[in-house]
Coordinates of C-alpha atoms in Angstrom, one line a residue:
Chain A
M1 CA -8.4 -16.4 4.7
A2 CA -8.5 -18.4 7.9
N3 CA -8.0 -15.3 10.0
I4 CA -11.1 -13.7 8.5
S5 CA -13.1 -16.8 9.2
I6 CA -12.0 -17.0 12.9
S7 CA -12.4 -13.3 13.7
R8 CA -15.8 -13.2 12.0
V9 CA -17.1 -16.3 13.9
K10 CA -15.9 -14.8 17.2
R11 CA -18.0 -11.7 16.4
E12 CA -21.0 -13.8 15.4
F13 CA -20.6 -15.9 18.5
A14 CA -20.7 -12.8 20.7
E15 CA -23.7 -11.5 18.7
V16 CA -25.8 -14.7 19.4
V17 CA -24.8 -14.7 23.0
K18 CA -25.9 -11.2 23.7
S19 CA -28.8 -11.0 21.3
E20 CA -32.1 -10.6 23.1
E21 CA -34.0 -11.7 20.1
A22 CA -32.1 -15.0 19.9
K23 CA -32.8 -15.6 23.6
R24 CA -36.5 -15.0 23.1
C25 CA -36.7 -17.3 20.2
G26 CA -34.8 -20.0 22.1
I27 CA -31.6 -20.0 20.0
C28 CA -28.2 -20.5 21.5
I29 CA -24.7 -21.5 20.5
K30 CA -21.8 -23.2 22.2
M31 CA -18.2 -24.1 21.6
L32 CA -17.5 -27.9 21.6
N33 CA -13.9 -27.4 22.6
E34 CA -12.6 -24.4 24.4
N35 CA -11.3 -21.7 21.9
N36 CA -12.0 -23.8 18.9
F37 CA -14.4 -21.8 16.7
T38 CA -14.5 -24.3 13.8
K39 CA -16.8 -26.8 15.5
L40 CA -19.8 -25.3 17.3
L41 CA -23.1 -26.6 18.7
G42 CA -26.3 -24.8 18.0
E43 CA -29.5 -25.3 19.9
I44 CA -33.0 -24.5 18.5
T45 CA -36.2 -24.6 20.5
G46 CA -39.1 -26.0 18.5
P47 CA -41.4 -23.2 17.6
P48 CA -44.9 -23.0 19.2
D49 CA -48.0 -24.4 17.4
T50 CA -45.9 -27.0 15.6
P51 CA -45.3 -30.7 16.5
Y52 CA -41.8 -29.6 17.5
E53 CA -43.0 -27.2 20.2
G54 CA -41.0 -27.3 23.4
G55 CA -38.3 -29.7 21.9
K56 CA -34.6 -28.9 22.1
F57 CA -32.9 -29.6 18.8
L58 CA -29.1 -29.7 18.7
V59 CA -27.4 -28.7 15.5
D60 CA -23.9 -29.6 14.6
I61 CA -22.1 -26.6 13.0
E62 CA -18.8 -26.8 11.2
I63 CA -17.2 -23.6 10.0
P64 CA -15.1 -24.1 6.9
D65 CA -11.8 -22.2 6.5
S66 CA -13.4 -20.3 3.6
Y67 CA -16.1 -18.9 5.8
P68 CA -17.9 -16.4 5.3
F69 CA -17.3 -16.9 1.5
N70 CA -18.8 -20.4 1.8
P71 CA -21.7 -21.4 4.0
P72 CA -21.2 -23.2 7.4
K73 CA -21.9 -26.9 7.3
M74 CA -24.9 -27.7 9.5
K75 CA -26.8 -30.9 10.3
F76 CA -29.2 -31.9 13.1
I77 CA -27.8 -34.1 15.8
T78 CA -31.1 -34.5 17.5
R79 CA -33.3 -36.9 15.4
I80 CA -36.2 -35.2 13.8
W81 CA -39.2 -36.1 11.6
H82 CA -39.4 -33.3 9.0
P83 CA -39.7 -33.4 5.2
N84 CA -36.6 -31.2 4.7
I85 CA -34.4 -33.0 7.2
S86 CA -33.1 -36.5 6.8
S87 CA -34.6 -38.7 9.5
V88 CA -31.4 -40.9 9.3
T89 CA -28.5 -38.5 9.0
G90 CA -29.9 -35.1 10.1
A91 CA -28.8 -33.5 6.8
I92 CA -30.7 -30.3 6.1
C93 CA -32.1 -29.2 2.7
L94 CA -32.2 -25.4 2.9
D95 CA -31.2 -23.2 0.0
I96 CA -29.3 -20.7 2.1
L97 CA -27.0 -23.5 3.3
K98 CA -26.2 -24.3 -0.3
D99 CA -26.5 -22.1 -3.4
N100 CA -28.2 -19.2 -1.9
W101 CA -25.7 -18.6 0.8
A102 CA -24.7 -14.9 1.2
A103 CA -22.0 -13.3 3.3
A104 CA -24.8 -11.2 4.8
L105 CA -26.1 -14.2 6.6
T106 CA -24.8 -15.0 10.1
L107 CA -25.0 -18.0 12.4
R108 CA -27.8 -16.3 14.2
T109 CA -29.9 -15.7 11.1
V110 CA -29.2 -19.2 9.8
L111 CA -30.3 -20.8 13.1
M112 CA -33.4 -18.6 13.0
S113 CA -34.1 -19.7 9.4
L114 CA -33.8 -23.3 10.6
Q115 CA -36.4 -22.5 13.2
V116 CA -38.7 -21.0 10.5
L117 CA -38.1 -24.2 8.5
L118 CA -39.5 -26.2 11.4
S119 CA -42.7 -24.2 11.3
A120 CA -43.0 -24.0 7.5
A121 CA -41.8 -27.2 5.8
E122 CA -41.2 -27.4 2.1
P123 CA -42.5 -30.9 1.1
D124 CA -42.0 -30.1 -2.6
D125 CA -38.2 -29.8 -2.1
P126 CA -37.7 -32.8 0.2
Q127 CA -34.6 -34.1 1.9
D128 CA -36.4 -37.2 3.2
A129 CA -38.8 -38.7 0.6
V130 CA -40.6 -41.0 3.0
V131 CA -41.4 -38.1 5.4
A132 CA -42.4 -35.8 2.5
K133 CA -44.8 -38.5 1.1
Q134 CA -46.4 -38.9 4.5
Y135 CA -46.7 -35.1 4.8
N136 CA -48.5 -34.8 1.5
E137 CA -50.7 -37.8 1.9
N138 CA -51.7 -37.8 5.6
I139 CA -50.8 -34.6 7.3
H140 CA -52.4 -35.7 10.6
L141 CA -50.3 -38.8 10.8
F142 CA -47.3 -36.7 9.9
M143 CA -48.0 -34.2 12.7
K144 CA -48.4 -37.0 15.3
T145 CA -45.3 -38.8 14.2
A146 CA -43.3 -35.6 14.3
R147 CA -44.7 -34.9 17.7
H148 CA -43.8 -38.4 18.8
W149 CA -40.2 -38.0 17.6
S150 CA -39.9 -34.6 19.4
E151 CA -41.0 -36.3 22.6
A152 CA -38.7 -39.3 22.1
Y153 CA -35.6 -37.4 21.1
A154 CA -35.9 -33.7 21.8
K155 CA -37.2 -33.8 25.4
A156 CA -40.5 -32.3 24.5
R157 CA -43.1 -33.0 27.2
P158 CA -44.9 -36.3 26.4
I159 CA -48.6 -35.6 26.3
K160 CA -50.1 -36.5 23.0
T161 CA -48.5 -39.6 21.6
Q162 CA -48.8 -42.2 24.4
D163 CA -50.1 -44.8 21.9
F164 CA -47.0 -44.4 19.7
H165 CA -44.8 -44.9 22.7
E166 CA -46.7 -48.0 23.6
K167 CA -46.3 -49.4 20.0
V168 CA -42.6 -48.7 20.0
R169 CA -42.2 -50.4 23.4
K170 CA -44.2 -53.5 22.2
L171 CA -42.3 -53.8 19.0
S172 CA -39.0 -53.4 20.7
E173 CA -39.8 -56.5 22.8
T174 CA -38.7 -58.5 19.7
G175 CA -35.1 -57.4 20.4
F176 CA -34.8 -54.6 17.9
S177 CA -33.7 -51.3 19.4
D178 CA -36.2 -48.5 20.2
D179 CA -34.7 -46.3 17.5
S180 CA -35.0 -48.9 14.8
C181 CA -38.5 -49.7 15.8
R182 CA -39.6 -46.1 15.9
T183 CA -38.1 -45.4 12.5
A184 CA -39.7 -48.5 11.0
L185 CA -43.1 -47.7 12.5
S186 CA -43.0 -44.1 11.3
K187 CA -42.1 -45.2 7.8
S188 CA -45.0 -47.7 7.7
G189 CA -47.7 -45.4 9.0
W190 CA -47.6 -46.9 12.5
D191 CA -49.0 -50.2 11.2
E192 CA -47.4 -52.8 13.5
Q193 CA -47.5 -55.5 10.9
R194 CA -45.8 -53.5 8.2
G195 CA -43.4 -52.0 10.7
M196 CA -42.2 -55.5 11.6
E197 CA -41.8 -56.3 7.9
T198 CA -39.8 -53.1 7.4
L199 CA -37.5 -54.1 10.3
L200 CA -37.0 -57.6 8.9
D201 CA -36.4 -56.3 5.4
S202 CA -33.7 -53.9 6.3
Chain B
M1 CA 45.8 -24.3 39.0
R2 CA 46.0 -27.8 40.4
I3 CA 45.1 -31.0 38.6
A4 CA 44.4 -34.0 40.9
L5 CA 44.5 -37.4 39.2
P6 CA 42.3 -40.2 40.6
E7 CA 44.0 -43.4 41.9
S8 CA 42.9 -45.2 38.7
G9 CA 45.1 -42.7 36.8
L10 CA 42.3 -42.1 34.3
L11 CA 42.7 -38.6 32.8
S12 CA 38.9 -38.3 32.2
Q13 CA 38.2 -38.4 35.9
A14 CA 40.8 -35.8 36.9
K15 CA 39.8 -32.9 39.1
I16 CA 40.8 -29.4 38.2
E17 CA 41.0 -26.6 40.8
C18 CA 41.9 -23.0 40.1
D19 CA 41.4 -19.5 41.4
W20 CA 38.3 -17.5 40.7
K21 CA 39.8 -15.3 37.9
L22 CA 40.7 -18.4 35.9
K23 CA 37.4 -20.0 36.7
N24 CA 35.6 -16.9 35.3
I25 CA 37.5 -17.2 32.0
L26 CA 37.0 -20.9 31.7
S27 CA 33.3 -20.9 32.8
N28 CA 32.1 -21.1 29.1
Y29 CA 34.5 -23.9 28.2
K30 CA 33.6 -26.5 30.8
Q31 CA 32.4 -29.0 28.2
V32 CA 35.4 -28.4 25.9
I33 CA 37.8 -29.1 28.8
Q34 CA 36.0 -32.3 29.6
Q35 CA 36.3 -33.4 26.0
K36 CA 40.0 -32.6 25.9
L37 CA 40.6 -34.5 29.1
E38 CA 38.9 -37.6 27.7
K39 CA 40.7 -37.4 24.4
A40 CA 44.2 -36.5 25.6
A41 CA 46.7 -39.4 25.6
N42 CA 48.7 -38.1 28.5
L43 CA 48.8 -35.1 30.9
I44 CA 51.4 -33.2 28.9
Q45 CA 49.4 -33.3 25.7
F46 CA 46.3 -32.1 27.7
M47 CA 48.3 -29.2 29.2
K48 CA 49.4 -28.2 25.7
E49 CA 45.9 -28.1 24.5
F50 CA 44.7 -26.4 27.6
K51 CA 47.3 -23.6 27.0
N52 CA 45.9 -23.0 23.5
L53 CA 42.4 -22.9 24.8
L54 CA 43.3 -20.4 27.4
E55 CA 45.0 -18.1 25.0
E56 CA 42.1 -18.3 22.6
S57 CA 39.5 -17.6 25.2
Y58 CA 41.5 -14.7 26.6
K59 CA 41.7 -13.1 23.1
V60 CA 38.0 -13.3 22.6
K61 CA 37.3 -11.7 25.9
L62 CA 39.8 -8.9 25.4
G63 CA 38.4 -8.2 21.9
T64 CA 34.8 -7.7 22.9
T65 CA 35.5 -5.4 25.9
S66 CA 38.0 -3.2 24.2
G67 CA 35.6 -2.7 21.2
I68 CA 32.9 -1.3 23.4
D69 CA 35.3 0.8 25.3
D70 CA 36.6 2.5 22.1
A71 CA 33.2 3.4 20.7
F72 CA 32.1 4.5 24.1
S73 CA 35.0 6.8 24.9
L74 CA 35.0 8.2 21.3
S75 CA 31.4 9.1 21.3
F76 CA 31.6 10.3 24.8
K77 CA 34.4 12.8 24.1
E78 CA 32.8 14.2 21.0
I79 CA 29.3 14.2 22.0
L80 CA 29.1 15.4 25.6
P81 CA 30.2 19.0 24.9
Q82 CA 27.7 19.2 22.0
L83 CA 24.9 18.1 24.3
D84 CA 26.0 20.7 26.8
D85 CA 25.6 23.3 24.1
I86 CA 22.2 22.0 23.0
G87 CA 21.0 21.9 26.6
W88 CA 20.3 18.8 28.6
E89 CA 16.6 19.6 28.9
N90 CA 16.3 18.9 25.1
V91 CA 17.8 15.4 25.5
D92 CA 15.0 12.9 25.5
N93 CA 16.8 9.6 25.6
I94 CA 20.2 8.1 25.3
D95 CA 20.7 4.3 25.1
D96 CA 23.0 2.3 27.4
L97 CA 26.0 2.1 25.0
F98 CA 25.8 5.7 23.8
T99 CA 25.1 4.6 20.3
S100 CA 21.7 6.3 19.9
I101 CA 20.6 9.7 21.1
R102 CA 17.1 11.2 20.9
L103 CA 16.7 14.9 21.1
V104 CA 13.4 16.8 21.5
K105 CA 12.4 20.2 20.3
R106 CA 9.3 21.9 21.7
D107 CA 7.9 24.4 19.4
L108 CA 6.0 27.6 20.2
K109 CA 2.7 25.7 20.3
S110 CA 4.3 23.1 22.7
R111 CA 4.3 20.4 20.1
H112 CA 7.1 17.9 20.6
H113 CA 9.4 16.9 17.7
Y114 CA 12.0 14.3 17.9
I115 CA 15.3 13.7 16.1
N116 CA 17.1 10.4 16.6
T117 CA 20.8 10.1 16.0
R118 CA 22.3 6.6 15.7
F119 CA 26.0 5.9 15.3
L120 CA 26.9 3.2 12.9
Q121 CA 30.3 1.9 13.9
E122 CA 32.2 0.6 10.9
E123 CA 35.8 -0.3 11.7
E124 CA 37.4 3.1 12.5
I125 CA 34.7 5.4 11.1
C126 CA 31.7 6.3 13.1
T127 CA 28.9 7.5 10.9
P128 CA 25.8 9.2 12.4
V129 CA 22.4 8.4 10.9
F130 CA 19.6 10.8 11.5
T131 CA 15.9 10.0 11.7
T132 CA 13.3 12.7 12.4
D133 CA 9.5 12.9 12.6
L134 CA 9.4 15.7 10.1
P135 CA 7.3 15.5 6.9
I136 CA 10.2 16.8 4.9
P137 CA 13.7 15.4 4.5
L138 CA 16.4 17.0 6.6
H139 CA 19.0 18.5 4.2
L140 CA 22.5 18.5 5.8
P141 CA 25.6 19.7 4.1
K142 CA 27.3 16.5 3.1
A143 CA 30.9 17.2 4.0
K144 CA 30.1 18.3 7.5
Y145 CA 27.5 15.7 8.1
Q146 CA 30.1 12.9 7.8
S147 CA 32.2 14.1 10.7
L148 CA 31.3 13.3 14.2
K149 CA 32.4 16.6 15.5
F150 CA 29.8 18.4 13.5
S151 CA 27.0 15.9 13.7
I152 CA 24.7 16.4 16.7
K153 CA 24.8 20.1 17.3
E154 CA 24.6 21.2 13.7
S155 CA 21.9 18.6 12.8
Y156 CA 19.9 19.8 15.7
H157 CA 20.2 23.3 14.4
Y158 CA 18.9 22.3 10.9
F159 CA 16.2 20.3 12.6
C160 CA 14.9 23.3 14.4
E161 CA 15.0 25.3 11.2
A162 CA 13.0 22.7 9.4
I163 CA 10.4 22.7 12.3
E164 CA 10.0 26.4 11.9
L165 CA 9.4 25.9 8.2
C166 CA 6.7 23.3 8.9
Q167 CA 4.8 25.2 11.5
A168 CA 1.9 25.9 9.1
F169 CA 1.8 22.3 8.1
F170 CA 1.6 21.2 11.7
D171 CA -1.2 23.7 12.3
V172 CA -3.2 22.3 9.4
M173 CA -2.7 18.7 10.6
D174 CA -3.6 19.6 14.2
E175 CA -6.7 21.3 13.0
I176 CA -7.8 18.1 11.1
D177 CA -7.0 15.8 14.0
K178 CA -8.9 18.0 16.4
N179 CA -12.0 18.8 14.3
T180 CA -12.7 15.6 12.3
W181 CA -13.1 11.9 12.8
V182 CA -9.8 10.7 11.4
L183 CA -10.0 7.1 10.1
E184 CA -6.4 6.7 9.0
P185 CA -3.7 6.6 10.1
Q186 CA -4.7 5.2 13.4
K187 CA -2.0 6.9 15.3
A188 CA -0.5 9.6 13.1
S189 CA 3.1 10.6 13.6
R190 CA 4.1 14.2 13.0
A191 CA 5.8 13.0 9.8
S192 CA 2.5 11.7 8.3
K193 CA 1.2 13.9 5.5
E194 CA -1.9 11.8 4.9
R195 CA -5.2 11.8 6.6
R196 CA -8.4 10.0 5.8
F197 CA -11.4 11.5 7.6
C198 CA -15.2 11.3 7.5
L199 CA -17.3 13.7 5.5
G200 CA -20.6 12.0 6.4
K201 CA -22.2 8.6 6.6
N202 CA -20.3 6.2 4.4
I203 CA -18.3 8.8 2.7
S204 CA -14.7 9.9 3.6
V205 CA -11.8 11.6 1.9
Q206 CA -8.1 11.0 2.0
I207 CA -5.9 14.0 1.6
D208 CA -2.2 14.3 1.2
V209 CA -1.0 17.7 2.4
N210 CA 1.9 19.4 0.9
P211 CA 4.2 20.2 3.8
Y212 CA 5.7 23.2 2.0
Y213 CA 2.4 24.7 1.0
P214 CA -0.1 23.3 3.4
S215 CA -2.9 25.7 2.7
T216 CA -3.1 24.9 -1.1
I217 CA -5.5 22.3 -2.4
P218 CA -4.1 18.9 -1.3
Q219 CA -4.1 15.7 -3.3
Y220 CA -7.4 14.0 -2.5
R221 CA -9.3 10.8 -3.0
F222 CA -12.9 10.2 -2.0
F223 CA -14.2 6.9 -0.6
G224 CA -17.9 6.2 -0.8
T225 CA -20.7 5.3 -3.2
D226 CA -20.2 6.3 -6.9
H227 CA -23.1 8.6 -6.6
N228 CA -21.8 10.5 -3.5
V229 CA -18.3 10.6 -4.8
S230 CA -19.2 12.0 -8.2
L231 CA -21.4 14.6 -6.5
L232 CA -18.5 15.8 -4.4
K233 CA -16.1 15.8 -7.3
Q234 CA -18.5 17.9 -9.3
K235 CA -18.8 20.4 -6.5
L236 CA -15.1 20.5 -6.1
N237 CA -14.6 21.2 -9.8
N238 CA -17.3 23.9 -9.8
N239 CA -16.0 25.7 -6.8
L240 CA -12.3 25.3 -7.2
Q241 CA -11.7 29.0 -7.8
L242 CA -13.2 29.8 -4.3
W243 CA -10.2 28.2 -2.6
N244 CA -8.7 30.8 -0.5
E245 CA -5.1 30.1 0.7
R246 CA -5.4 32.5 3.5
K247 CA -8.1 30.4 5.1
S248 CA -7.5 27.1 6.7
L249 CA -7.7 23.9 4.8
L250 CA -10.8 22.6 6.6
T251 CA -12.7 25.9 6.1
N252 CA -11.9 25.8 2.4
L253 CA -12.9 22.1 2.1
Q254 CA -16.3 22.8 3.8
K255 CA -16.9 25.8 1.6
I256 CA -16.0 24.1 -1.7
L257 CA -17.7 20.8 -1.0
E258 CA -20.7 22.7 0.5
I259 CA -20.9 20.4 3.5
S260 CA -20.1 20.7 7.2
I261 CA -17.6 18.1 8.2
P262 CA -18.7 16.1 11.3
S263 CA -16.5 16.8 14.3
P264 CA -16.0 14.9 17.6
T265 CA -17.8 17.7 19.4
N266 CA -21.2 17.2 17.7
S267 CA -21.3 13.6 16.7
Q268 CA -20.4 10.0 17.6
K269 CA -17.8 8.1 15.6
E270 CA -20.2 5.1 15.2
E271 CA -22.5 7.2 13.1
F272 CA -20.0 7.3 10.3
I273 CA -18.0 4.2 10.5
T274 CA -19.6 0.8 10.0
P275 CA -17.8 -2.5 10.0
C276 CA -17.2 -4.5 6.9
G277 CA -20.3 -6.4 5.8
I278 CA -18.3 -9.6 5.1
C279 CA -15.7 -10.0 7.8
C280 CA -17.7 -8.0 10.3
G281 CA -14.5 -6.2 11.5
Y282 CA -13.4 -2.7 11.2
R283 CA -9.7 -3.2 10.4
L284 CA -8.3 -5.9 8.2
N285 CA -4.6 -5.8 7.7
A286 CA -4.8 -2.3 9.2
T287 CA -7.1 -1.0 6.5
L288 CA -10.7 0.1 7.0
P289 CA -13.6 -0.8 4.7
D290 CA -13.0 1.2 1.5
K291 CA -15.6 -0.1 -0.9
V292 CA -19.3 0.7 -0.7
C293 CA -22.4 -0.9 -2.4
D294 CA -23.7 1.8 -4.8
Y295 CA -27.3 1.0 -4.2
S296 CA -28.6 3.9 -2.2
L297 CA -30.8 1.8 0.2
C298 CA -27.9 -0.6 0.9
E299 CA -24.7 1.4 1.0
K300 CA -23.0 -1.5 2.9
Q301 CA -19.3 -1.1 3.4
F302 CA -16.7 -3.7 2.6
H303 CA -13.0 -4.2 2.6
S304 CA -11.7 -4.5 -1.0
L305 CA -10.1 -7.8 -0.1
C306 CA -13.3 -9.3 1.4
L307 CA -15.5 -8.1 -1.5
L308 CA -13.1 -9.5 -4.1
E309 CA -13.0 -12.8 -2.3
W310 CA -16.8 -12.9 -2.1
L311 CA -17.2 -12.0 -5.8
K312 CA -14.6 -14.7 -6.7
T313 CA -16.6 -17.3 -4.7
L314 CA -19.9 -16.4 -6.3
P315 CA -20.7 -18.8 -9.1
S316 CA -22.7 -16.1 -10.9
S317 CA -19.8 -13.6 -11.1
R318 CA -18.4 -12.7 -14.4
T319 CA -14.9 -11.3 -15.1
S320 CA -14.2 -9.0 -18.0
F321 CA -10.7 -7.7 -18.3
S322 CA -9.7 -6.7 -14.8
V323 CA -13.2 -6.1 -13.5
I324 CA -15.3 -8.6 -11.7
H325 CA -19.1 -8.1 -11.9
G326 CA -21.3 -9.8 -9.3
Q327 CA -23.9 -9.2 -6.6
C328 CA -23.8 -7.4 -3.3
P329 CA -24.1 -10.0 -0.6
Y330 CA -26.7 -7.9 1.1
C331 CA -29.0 -6.4 -1.5
K332 CA -28.1 -8.6 -4.5
K333 CA -27.8 -5.5 -6.7
P334 CA -25.1 -5.6 -9.3
L335 CA -21.7 -4.6 -8.0
N336 CA -18.3 -4.5 -9.6
H337 CA -14.8 -4.5 -8.4
Y338 CA -11.3 -4.2 -9.8
K339 CA -9.4 -7.4 -9.6
L340 CA -6.0 -6.1 -8.6
G341 CA -7.1 -3.3 -6.4
S342 CA -6.2 -1.0 -9.3
N343 CA -8.8 1.6 -8.2
C344 CA -6.4 3.2 -5.9
G345 CA -4.3 6.3 -6.8
Y346 CA -4.9 9.9 -6.3
E347 CA -6.9 12.4 -8.3
F348 CA -4.4 15.0 -9.1
C349 CA -5.4 18.6 -8.6
D350 CA -2.0 20.2 -8.3
V351 CA -2.7 23.7 -9.5
N352 CA 0.4 24.9 -7.8
G353 CA 2.5 22.0 -8.8
L354 CA 5.4 24.0 -10.3
L355 CA 5.6 26.2 -7.3
G356 CA 5.8 23.2 -5.0
I357 CA 8.8 21.8 -6.9
G358 CA 10.5 25.2 -6.9
M359 CA 10.3 25.3 -3.1
V360 CA 12.0 22.0 -2.7
Y361 CA 14.8 23.2 -4.9
K362 CA 15.3 26.2 -2.7
I363 CA 15.5 24.2 0.4
Q364 CA 18.2 22.0 -1.1
Q365 CA 20.3 25.0 -2.0
H366 CA 20.0 26.3 1.5

């Protein structure tokens, strides 16, 4: 079935490249190696009116030999603070990438679904329990943390979370890396004391 | 030939000079000679071996050239006068070795027909093998057919007769090719009796025309949703008696199915052919999508192979006997599919079946 997989991915690749809608929504797709259509790189622009606005999120796409009978394997490369996406591995919890996959879906529609997922999280079916808990208990803190992560990792314009940057910088003076400090602080509700404890515990 | 030994007296470093004729013969044996030089105990032994080698190589060379010459001159003598009779304007192609000849016949409607004659050389006997692009077999009297003297001219004569016999068939096929969107075969040869063409969006028919009786009802098979197909079958059965053999096949089909068949003059091919919903391609292993979702709002087309694979992957699919039941990947409506592609095969509607066979018999007698 490998020949079906490759010929279909080529068509879908062309579809995304020429689609006006995809361009408007800020979705694009690239080959990682020339003429290798099994490993692709997707890019999603964070949707407006969300903490991800203006960020560029890279998605690792792996096309299995059994495509389109089985879904493509996707995960976020860019780190992201979202209840349905692991803040550590980038693994995505989305039904269409698992049991609800249908051959009618394409790379374009899946990437667009991911974009919709960014604007409409499903905290009741979480991938990252810590993030989901924060989302349910303190939506404002969640929004700000997600915004901060977009600024730090997805090249979103830094405007709203200067204090978080400052906290990360301060904590990182202890010698821990920026990434570890940011994760620890996010997980402990940006309390410096608890953030430090989280760092030392891990 | 001169052999120069080096001062060391080592045979393996000897130099051999010879004239160009000998050099030509030995050109393929350079390595062998080198080996023999190295192995030979003395010059005399080498010369003995060299003599054997020379004899052998000469035999091989003689054998190949004379073989070609024989076949060539034989075919030449027998065939050229025949080609003169047939007329050189009807010779389309002859290969370099004179082992295959292609003749062309232009019929009254300036259609080109080809007959290819290949000579199979088996020892002394040269058997001609004929291939034509006719929809019917070429019946040649057996005794005459074996001999080379007869072969070309007579076979061309029978070929022309067969073309005359098939004129009506060619007319029917030309009419279909010109006035419908033919889906298959992609590039039909004159010999091809089958055509699959569009009847409308997502519905097509494949017919197999009888070359002896092209205006009778052909064997047919409809492709499309169950609903559309059963509708057409019903109309066909109801109106069967309206089939008029004096009218053309297309006219009859349109009248009986009560539709107008889309033609290249009034429509675009893209209106009727959509790619497979699973592999997104038109052709897979040279076949077009032939399975349609029966839900009237979906009607998505699939290749049998793709759909079968999809239903097999679906965890919710069930198999009972040779049928898989599952969901359409687009509309999620129930869909079933035969496991071994066993839904192919024609609907037989051979009202003139006996007549057809009678005709074949007559041709063989002739």
